[in-house]
Short mmCIF file of C-alpha atoms in Angstrom, two decimals:
data_model
loop_
_atom_site.label_atom_id
_atom_site.label_comp_id
_atom_site.label_asym_id
_atom_site.label_seq_id
_atom_site.Cartn_x
_atom_site.Cartn_y
_atom_site.Cartn_z
CA UNK U 5 74.11 -62.73 -29.26
CA UNK U 6 77.88 -63.21 -29.59
CA UNK U 7 80.20 -64.96 -27.16
CA UNK U 8 81.51 -61.71 -25.68
CA UNK U 9 77.97 -60.51 -24.94
CA UNK U 10 77.07 -63.87 -23.41
CA UNK U 11 80.12 -63.71 -21.14
CA UNK U 12 79.31 -60.15 -20.10
CA UNK U 13 75.70 -61.05 -19.29
CA UNK U 14 76.79 -64.12 -17.33
CA UNK U 15 79.25 -62.05 -15.31
CA UNK U 16 76.58 -59.46 -14.56
CA UNK U 17 74.10 -62.15 -13.46
CA UNK U 18 76.74 -63.75 -11.24
CA UNK U 19 77.63 -60.40 -9.68
CA UNK U 20 73.95 -59.59 -9.21
CA UNK U 21 73.44 -62.99 -7.56
CA UNK U 22 76.37 -62.49 -5.17
CA UNK U 23 75.32 -58.98 -4.19
CA UNK U 24 71.71 -60.15 -3.88
CA UNK U 25 72.64 -62.97 -1.50
CA UNK U 26 74.75 -60.57 0.56
CA UNK U 27 71.75 -58.25 0.80
CA UNK U 28 69.62 -61.25 1.85
CA UNK U 29 72.08 -61.90 4.68
CA UNK U 30 71.98 -58.23 5.68
CA UNK U 31 68.18 -58.29 5.80
CA UNK U 32 68.31 -61.04 8.43
CA UNK U 33 70.67 -58.99 10.62
CA UNK U 34 68.62 -55.83 10.07
CA UNK U 35 65.39 -57.63 10.97
CA UNK U 36 66.88 -59.05 14.17
CA UNK U 37 67.89 -55.53 15.19
CA UNK U 38 64.51 -54.02 14.35
CA UNK U 39 62.61 -56.70 16.26
CA UNK U 40 63.82 -54.95 19.41
CA UNK U 41 61.13 -52.36 18.66
CA UNK U 42 58.55 -54.97 19.70
CA UNK U 43 59.87 -54.95 23.28
CA UNK U 44 58.16 -52.87 26.01
CA UNK U 45 58.79 -49.17 25.32
CA UNK U 46 61.51 -48.40 27.88
CA UNK U 47 63.35 -51.65 27.25
CA UNK U 48 63.03 -51.19 23.49
CA UNK U 49 64.44 -47.66 23.66
CA UNK U 50 67.50 -48.69 25.64
CA UNK U 51 68.12 -51.81 23.57
CA UNK U 52 67.51 -50.24 20.14
CA UNK U 53 69.61 -47.14 20.79
CA UNK U 54 72.42 -49.25 22.21
CA UNK U 55 72.26 -51.48 19.15
CA UNK U 56 72.39 -48.43 16.84
CA UNK U 57 75.36 -47.03 18.74
CA UNK U 58 77.17 -50.36 18.46
CA UNK U 59 76.68 -50.45 14.70
CA UNK U 60 77.89 -46.89 14.20
CA UNK U 61 80.96 -47.17 16.43
CA UNK U 62 82.39 -50.53 15.33
CA UNK U 63 85.09 -50.39 12.61
CA UNK U 64 84.21 -53.88 11.37
CA UNK U 65 80.56 -52.86 11.01
CA UNK U 66 81.63 -49.70 9.16
CA UNK U 67 83.54 -51.80 6.63
CA UNK U 68 80.51 -54.04 6.20
CA UNK U 69 78.34 -50.96 5.69
CA UNK U 70 80.53 -49.84 2.77
CA UNK U 71 80.14 -53.31 1.26
CA UNK U 72 76.39 -52.92 1.77
CA UNK U 73 76.25 -49.56 -0.03
CA UNK U 74 78.34 -50.94 -2.90
CA UNK U 75 76.14 -54.06 -3.11
CA UNK U 76 72.96 -51.99 -3.36
CA UNK U 77 74.42 -49.86 -6.17
CA UNK U 78 75.93 -52.78 -8.09
CA UNK U 79 72.80 -54.89 -7.69
CA UNK U 80 70.59 -52.08 -8.95
CA UNK U 81 72.82 -51.11 -11.89
CA UNK U 82 73.26 -54.74 -13.00
CA UNK U 83 69.53 -55.32 -12.75
CA UNK U 84 68.86 -52.26 -14.91
CA UNK U 85 71.41 -53.28 -17.57
CA UNK U 86 70.13 -56.87 -17.71
CA UNK U 87 66.50 -55.69 -17.91
CA UNK U 88 67.27 -53.35 -20.81
CA UNK U 89 69.14 -56.11 -22.64
CA UNK U 90 66.26 -58.52 -22.10
CA UNK U 91 63.82 -56.00 -23.55
CA UNK U 92 65.94 -55.73 -26.69
CA UNK U 93 65.88 -59.49 -27.21
CA UNK U 94 62.30 -60.05 -26.02
CA UNK U 95 60.99 -60.41 -29.54
CA UNK U 96 63.15 -63.47 -30.16
CA UNK U 97 61.27 -65.38 -27.46
CA UNK U 98 57.80 -64.04 -28.02
CA UNK U 99 56.45 -67.43 -29.05
CA UNK U 100 58.31 -69.74 -26.68
CA UNK U 101 55.61 -69.61 -23.99
CA UNK U 102 57.91 -68.79 -21.08
CA UNK U 103 56.13 -65.53 -20.26
CA UNK U 104 52.79 -67.28 -20.02
CA UNK U 105 54.04 -69.89 -17.55
CA UNK U 106 56.20 -67.66 -15.32
CA UNK U 107 54.91 -66.00 -12.17
CA UNK U 108 53.74 -62.41 -12.51
CA UNK U 109 56.38 -61.21 -10.07
CA UNK U 110 59.08 -62.93 -12.13
CA UNK U 111 57.93 -60.95 -15.17
CA UNK U 112 57.86 -57.68 -13.24
CA UNK U 113 61.11 -57.74 -11.28
CA UNK U 114 62.02 -54.35 -12.76
CA UNK U 115 58.85 -52.74 -11.39
CA UNK U 116 59.29 -54.38 -7.98
CA UNK U 117 62.93 -53.31 -7.90
CA UNK U 118 61.94 -49.72 -8.72
CA UNK U 119 59.38 -49.68 -5.89
CA UNK U 120 62.03 -51.01 -3.50
CA UNK U 121 64.48 -48.33 -4.69
CA UNK U 122 61.91 -45.60 -4.00
CA UNK U 123 61.37 -47.04 -0.53
CA UNK U 124 65.13 -47.10 0.11
CA UNK U 125 65.43 -43.42 -0.79
CA UNK U 126 62.81 -42.52 1.83
CA UNK U 127 64.18 -45.02 4.34
CA UNK U 128 67.76 -43.75 4.09
CA UNK U 129 66.60 -40.13 4.24
CA UNK U 130 64.38 -40.60 7.29
CA UNK U 131 66.67 -42.82 9.38
CA UNK U 132 70.21 -43.33 8.05
CA UNK U 133 70.73 -39.70 7.03
CA UNK U 134 69.13 -38.40 10.23
CA UNK U 135 71.35 -40.64 12.36
CA UNK U 136 74.56 -39.82 10.47
CA UNK U 137 74.11 -36.12 9.76
CA UNK U 138 71.02 -34.92 11.62
CA UNK U 139 70.79 -33.41 15.09
CA UNK U 140 69.22 -36.15 17.15
CA UNK U 141 68.33 -35.89 20.84
CA UNK U 142 70.35 -38.01 23.24
CA UNK U 143 68.84 -40.63 25.52
CA UNK U 144 69.69 -41.05 29.20
CA UNK U 145 72.59 -43.36 28.32
CA UNK U 146 74.27 -40.82 26.04
CA UNK U 147 73.24 -42.56 22.82
CA UNK U 148 71.65 -40.84 19.85
CA UNK U 149 67.92 -41.36 20.31
CA UNK U 150 67.12 -43.03 16.99
CA UNK U 151 64.34 -44.95 18.74
CA UNK U 152 62.29 -41.78 19.19
CA UNK U 153 62.76 -40.85 15.53
CA UNK U 154 61.61 -44.31 14.38
CA UNK U 155 58.59 -44.38 16.68
CA UNK U 156 57.57 -40.88 15.58
CA UNK U 157 57.78 -41.88 11.91
CA UNK U 158 55.41 -44.79 12.49
CA UNK U 159 52.66 -42.52 13.84
CA UNK U 160 51.48 -41.59 10.33
CA UNK U 161 49.15 -44.19 8.84
CA UNK U 162 50.24 -43.39 5.30
CA UNK U 163 53.90 -44.01 6.20
CA UNK U 164 52.99 -47.33 7.82
CA UNK U 165 50.98 -48.30 4.73
CA UNK U 166 53.84 -47.26 2.43
CA UNK U 167 56.28 -49.30 4.53
CA UNK U 168 54.08 -52.42 4.55
CA UNK U 169 53.40 -52.27 0.79
CA UNK U 170 57.14 -51.84 0.19
CA UNK U 171 57.83 -54.94 2.28
CA UNK U 172 55.41 -56.96 0.16
CA UNK U 173 57.17 -55.67 -2.97
CA UNK U 174 60.42 -56.82 -1.36
CA UNK U 175 58.89 -60.19 -0.53
CA UNK U 176 57.82 -60.85 -4.11
CA UNK U 177 61.23 -59.65 -5.30
CA UNK U 178 62.86 -62.17 -2.97
CA UNK U 179 60.59 -65.03 -4.06
CA UNK U 180 62.04 -64.83 -7.56
CA UNK U 181 65.44 -63.39 -6.72
CA UNK U 182 66.55 -66.01 -4.21
CA UNK U 183 65.97 -68.92 -6.59
CA UNK U 184 67.32 -66.95 -9.55
CA UNK U 185 70.53 -66.21 -7.61
CA UNK U 186 70.98 -69.89 -6.75
CA UNK U 187 70.55 -70.80 -10.41
CA UNK U 188 73.01 -68.12 -11.57
CA UNK U 189 75.62 -69.47 -9.16
CA UNK U 190 75.26 -73.00 -10.51
CA UNK U 191 73.26 -74.41 -7.60
CA UNK U 192 70.39 -75.42 -9.87
CA UNK U 193 70.49 -79.17 -9.43
CA UNK U 194 67.43 -81.47 -9.60
CA UNK U 195 68.39 -82.95 -6.25
CA UNK U 196 68.28 -79.57 -4.50
CA UNK U 197 65.75 -77.55 -6.50
CA UNK U 198 62.85 -78.32 -4.17
CA UNK U 199 64.92 -77.52 -1.08
CA UNK U 200 66.14 -74.22 -2.53
CA UNK U 201 62.60 -73.22 -3.53
CA UNK U 202 61.14 -74.06 -0.12
CA UNK U 203 63.95 -72.32 1.75
CA UNK U 204 63.53 -69.27 -0.49
CA UNK U 205 59.78 -69.16 0.17
CA UNK U 206 60.19 -69.47 3.94
CA UNK U 207 62.93 -66.84 3.94
CA UNK U 208 60.82 -64.45 1.84
CA UNK U 209 57.77 -64.86 4.08
CA UNK U 210 59.78 -64.36 7.28
CA UNK U 211 61.50 -61.23 5.97
CA UNK U 212 58.27 -59.74 4.58
CA UNK U 213 56.02 -60.29 7.57
CA UNK U 214 58.83 -59.75 10.07
CA UNK U 215 59.51 -56.24 8.81
CA UNK U 216 55.86 -55.42 8.05
CA UNK U 217 54.59 -56.24 11.53
CA UNK U 218 56.92 -53.75 13.25
CA UNK U 219 55.41 -50.43 12.02
CA UNK U 220 51.89 -51.86 12.39
CA UNK U 221 52.61 -52.88 15.99
CA UNK U 222 54.14 -49.49 16.82
CA UNK U 223 51.25 -47.60 15.22
CA UNK U 224 48.59 -49.61 17.03
CA UNK U 225 50.24 -49.74 20.46
CA UNK U 226 52.02 -46.40 20.75
CA UNK U 227 49.91 -44.07 18.62
CA UNK U 228 48.17 -42.39 21.58
CA UNK U 229 51.49 -41.58 23.25
CA UNK U 230 52.37 -39.07 20.55
CA UNK U 231 49.07 -37.20 20.44
#
């Protein structure tokens, strides 16, 4: 691999790390917003719809949303390019033993990323697209009633299962990705490795179970309302 190729790969890994960390930050904000769905029904509806209205009507949030869309695309494209390059050079490292000692999710980041991409397609179609371009009912406060759309979606057991499995795919992706991003940005220092690993694990667990519990809770507690 020549110097130009090395530089290109390094730049792609750095860009993927930066976009990945931005997406990690977004996940925290998104989770905090979605946790409102765990409130009592009437309170959750008012709070969640007001939150959605705030996000859609704030110019600063709109700018951030464009950064988010760009980050998702750049992160995915860079990951694909790097994965294809790694496959081409895989034979050179066939005997170095790294594959045998790495975690299975580290060796299958491409598969996990693909599963997450499939989930995002459904997620954007069912919620983002509906909110932006669909004809949603209005609640009593004059807000688009995204809450009703979300609750209705979580009445199907297969959708809840799909959502939960996707969150576990995301969790495993984060377990490797968080530490990998820190290393790509030069934060891999013996003094901080343990702290970065532990923080990454805690973050991954919180994000995974935080998101996964929401559709399960809605399905179990509000299923009878929609029958």
